[in-house]
């Protein structure tokens, strides 16, 4: 099982990751799937809505999908 890591060690190559923190306009902390978007100065965004992810503090890799592809 993966451990939570600080966001400064997260990949910035567009890979999807599990992030923990706040989204823009939301005061509650959440778990969201997102990625680094390299626009102008770069930003973390959640997918699929592409909300700017503010105050992201931690991340971990997504788990592998099921071997048989079933949900």
Short mmCIF file of N, CA and C in Angstrom, two decimals:
data_model
loop_
_atom_site.label_atom_id
_atom_site.label_comp_id
_atom_site.label_asym_id
_atom_site.label_seq_id
_atom_site.Cartn_x
_atom_site.Cartn_y
_atom_site.Cartn_z
N UNK A 1 0.84 -1.18 0.00
CA UNK A 1 0.00 0.00 0.00
C UNK A 1 0.88 1.24 0.00
N UNK A 2 0.49 2.21 -0.77
CA UNK A 2 1.25 3.44 -0.85
C UNK A 2 1.04 4.29 0.39
N UNK A 3 2.01 5.10 0.69
CA UNK A 3 1.94 6.06 1.80
C UNK A 3 1.75 7.46 1.22
N UNK A 4 1.12 8.34 1.99
CA UNK A 4 0.99 9.73 1.58
C UNK A 4 2.36 10.38 1.54
N UNK A 5 2.57 11.21 0.52
CA UNK A 5 3.84 11.92 0.34
C UNK A 5 3.54 13.41 0.23
N UNK A 6 4.50 14.24 0.55
CA UNK A 6 4.29 15.69 0.43
C UNK A 6 4.20 16.06 -1.05
N UNK A 7 3.41 17.08 -1.35
CA UNK A 7 3.12 17.44 -2.74
C UNK A 7 4.37 17.89 -3.50
N UNK A 8 5.38 18.36 -2.81
CA UNK A 8 6.59 18.80 -3.52
C UNK A 8 7.31 17.64 -4.20
N UNK A 9 6.97 16.40 -3.85
CA UNK A 9 7.61 15.24 -4.49
C UNK A 9 6.73 14.62 -5.58
N UNK A 10 5.58 15.22 -5.87
CA UNK A 10 4.65 14.67 -6.86
C UNK A 10 5.17 14.84 -8.29
N UNK A 11 4.81 13.91 -9.19
CA UNK A 11 5.24 14.03 -10.59
C UNK A 11 4.53 15.20 -11.27
N UNK A 12 5.27 15.91 -12.10
CA UNK A 12 4.70 17.04 -12.84
C UNK A 12 4.75 16.76 -14.34
N UNK A 13 4.46 15.49 -14.68
CA UNK A 13 4.49 15.08 -16.09
C UNK A 13 3.10 14.82 -16.66
N UNK A 14 2.06 15.24 -15.93
CA UNK A 14 0.69 15.03 -16.39
C UNK A 14 0.08 13.73 -15.91
N UNK A 15 0.83 12.93 -15.13
CA UNK A 15 0.31 11.67 -14.60
C UNK A 15 -0.81 11.95 -13.60
N UNK A 16 -1.86 11.14 -13.64
CA UNK A 16 -2.94 11.26 -12.66
C UNK A 16 -2.47 10.71 -11.32
N UNK A 17 -2.81 11.44 -10.26
CA UNK A 17 -2.44 11.04 -8.90
C UNK A 17 -3.63 11.29 -7.97
N UNK A 18 -3.61 10.71 -6.79
CA UNK A 18 -4.59 11.01 -5.77
C UNK A 18 -4.03 12.14 -4.93
N UNK A 19 -4.77 13.25 -4.82
CA UNK A 19 -4.29 14.43 -4.11
C UNK A 19 -5.18 14.67 -2.89
N UNK A 20 -4.61 15.31 -1.87
CA UNK A 20 -5.37 15.69 -0.68
C UNK A 20 -5.15 17.17 -0.43
N UNK A 21 -6.24 17.92 -0.29
CA UNK A 21 -6.14 19.35 -0.03
C UNK A 21 -7.46 20.02 -0.33
N UNK A 22 -7.39 21.30 -0.68
CA UNK A 22 -8.60 22.09 -0.95
C UNK A 22 -8.65 22.47 -2.43
N UNK A 23 -9.88 22.49 -2.97
CA UNK A 23 -10.10 23.00 -4.31
C UNK A 23 -10.49 24.46 -4.21
N UNK A 24 -10.30 25.20 -5.28
CA UNK A 24 -10.67 26.61 -5.29
C UNK A 24 -12.14 26.76 -4.91
N UNK A 25 -12.42 27.68 -3.98
CA UNK A 25 -13.78 27.95 -3.56
C UNK A 25 -14.35 26.96 -2.56
N UNK A 26 -13.55 26.03 -2.08
CA UNK A 26 -14.04 25.04 -1.13
C UNK A 26 -13.17 25.08 0.12
N UNK A 27 -13.78 25.21 1.27
CA UNK A 27 -13.02 25.31 2.52
C UNK A 27 -12.68 23.93 3.11
N UNK A 28 -13.41 22.90 2.69
CA UNK A 28 -13.15 21.56 3.23
C UNK A 28 -12.03 20.88 2.47
N UNK A 29 -11.24 20.11 3.19
CA UNK A 29 -10.21 19.32 2.53
C UNK A 29 -10.85 18.09 1.91
N UNK A 30 -10.33 17.67 0.77
CA UNK A 30 -10.90 16.55 0.02
C UNK A 30 -9.80 15.69 -0.57
N UNK A 31 -10.21 14.48 -0.93
CA UNK A 31 -9.39 13.61 -1.76
C UNK A 31 -9.89 13.80 -3.18
N UNK A 32 -9.00 14.07 -4.11
CA UNK A 32 -9.39 14.22 -5.51
C UNK A 32 -8.32 13.60 -6.39
N UNK A 33 -8.75 13.13 -7.55
CA UNK A 33 -7.80 12.69 -8.56
C UNK A 33 -7.46 13.91 -9.40
N UNK A 34 -6.19 14.11 -9.65
CA UNK A 34 -5.79 15.28 -10.42
C UNK A 34 -4.42 15.09 -11.04
N UNK A 35 -3.90 16.17 -11.58
CA UNK A 35 -2.61 16.13 -12.28
C UNK A 35 -2.04 17.53 -12.37
N UNK A 36 -0.76 17.62 -12.71
CA UNK A 36 -0.08 18.90 -12.90
C UNK A 36 -0.34 19.36 -14.33
N UNK A 37 -0.81 20.58 -14.46
CA UNK A 37 -1.05 21.18 -15.77
C UNK A 37 -0.03 22.27 -15.97
N UNK A 38 0.79 22.13 -16.97
CA UNK A 38 1.91 23.04 -17.17
C UNK A 38 1.52 24.23 -18.05
N UNK A 39 0.67 25.10 -17.49
CA UNK A 39 0.27 26.34 -18.17
C UNK A 39 0.96 27.50 -17.50
N UNK A 40 1.37 28.45 -18.22
CA UNK A 40 2.08 29.63 -17.72
C UNK A 40 2.97 29.27 -16.54
N UNK A 41 2.50 29.42 -15.31
CA UNK A 41 3.36 29.08 -14.17
C UNK A 41 3.04 27.69 -13.61
N UNK A 42 2.10 26.97 -14.19
CA UNK A 42 1.74 25.63 -13.76
C UNK A 42 0.78 25.62 -12.59
N UNK A 43 -0.02 24.55 -12.50
CA UNK A 43 -0.98 24.42 -11.41
C UNK A 43 -1.46 22.98 -11.30
N UNK A 44 -1.90 22.61 -10.10
CA UNK A 44 -2.54 21.33 -9.88
C UNK A 44 -4.01 21.49 -10.21
N UNK A 45 -4.58 20.57 -10.98
CA UNK A 45 -5.99 20.61 -11.31
C UNK A 45 -6.61 19.25 -11.01
N UNK A 46 -7.91 19.27 -10.70
CA UNK A 46 -8.61 18.01 -10.47
C UNK A 46 -9.25 17.60 -11.78
N UNK A 47 -9.41 16.33 -11.98
CA UNK A 47 -10.07 15.86 -13.18
C UNK A 47 -11.33 15.13 -12.78
N UNK A 48 -12.38 15.10 -13.59
CA UNK A 48 -12.40 15.63 -14.94
C UNK A 48 -12.81 17.10 -15.03
N UNK A 49 -13.24 17.71 -13.92
CA UNK A 49 -13.75 19.07 -13.95
C UNK A 49 -12.71 20.14 -14.19
N UNK A 50 -11.45 19.83 -13.99
CA UNK A 50 -10.36 20.77 -14.16
C UNK A 50 -10.50 22.00 -13.28
N UNK A 51 -10.88 21.78 -12.02
CA UNK A 51 -10.88 22.87 -11.05
C UNK A 51 -9.46 23.07 -10.55
N UNK A 52 -9.08 24.32 -10.37
CA UNK A 52 -7.77 24.59 -9.79
C UNK A 52 -7.75 24.01 -8.38
N UNK A 53 -6.73 23.27 -8.09
CA UNK A 53 -6.59 22.67 -6.78
C UNK A 53 -5.69 23.57 -5.94
N UNK A 54 -6.24 24.16 -4.91
CA UNK A 54 -5.50 25.07 -4.04
C UNK A 54 -5.13 24.35 -2.77
N UNK A 55 -4.02 24.70 -2.22
CA UNK A 55 -3.58 24.17 -0.94
C UNK A 55 -3.53 22.64 -0.93
N UNK A 56 -3.03 22.06 -1.99
CA UNK A 56 -2.80 20.62 -2.01
C UNK A 56 -1.56 20.35 -1.19
N UNK A 57 -1.67 19.44 -0.24
CA UNK A 57 -0.56 19.20 0.68
C UNK A 57 0.09 17.84 0.49
N UNK A 58 -0.68 16.85 0.05
CA UNK A 58 -0.15 15.49 -0.05
C UNK A 58 -0.67 14.78 -1.30
N UNK A 59 0.00 13.71 -1.66
CA UNK A 59 -0.39 12.93 -2.83
C UNK A 59 0.05 11.48 -2.63
N UNK A 60 -0.53 10.60 -3.46
CA UNK A 60 -0.06 9.22 -3.57
C UNK A 60 -0.43 8.70 -4.95
N UNK A 61 0.31 7.69 -5.43
CA UNK A 61 -0.02 7.13 -6.75
C UNK A 61 -1.39 6.47 -6.72
N UNK A 62 -2.04 6.45 -7.87
CA UNK A 62 -3.30 5.74 -7.98
C UNK A 62 -3.03 4.23 -7.93
N UNK A 63 -3.96 3.45 -7.42
CA UNK A 63 -3.76 2.00 -7.42
C UNK A 63 -3.83 1.46 -8.84
N UNK A 64 -3.28 0.27 -9.03
CA UNK A 64 -3.40 -0.40 -10.32
C UNK A 64 -4.85 -0.79 -10.54
N UNK A 65 -5.31 -0.78 -11.79
CA UNK A 65 -6.69 -1.21 -12.07
C UNK A 65 -6.81 -2.72 -11.84
N UNK A 66 -8.04 -3.22 -11.71
CA UNK A 66 -8.23 -4.67 -11.56
C UNK A 66 -7.62 -5.43 -12.73
N UNK A 67 -7.12 -6.60 -12.46
CA UNK A 67 -6.45 -7.40 -13.50
C UNK A 67 -7.40 -7.78 -14.64
N UNK A 68 -8.67 -8.03 -14.33
CA UNK A 68 -9.60 -8.45 -15.38
C UNK A 68 -10.33 -7.27 -16.02
N UNK A 69 -10.07 -6.05 -15.56
CA UNK A 69 -10.68 -4.86 -16.12
C UNK A 69 -12.10 -4.63 -15.65
N UNK A 70 -12.60 -5.48 -14.76
CA UNK A 70 -13.96 -5.32 -14.24
C UNK A 70 -13.99 -4.27 -13.14
N UNK A 71 -15.11 -3.59 -12.99
CA UNK A 71 -15.22 -2.59 -11.91
C UNK A 71 -15.16 -3.20 -10.53
#
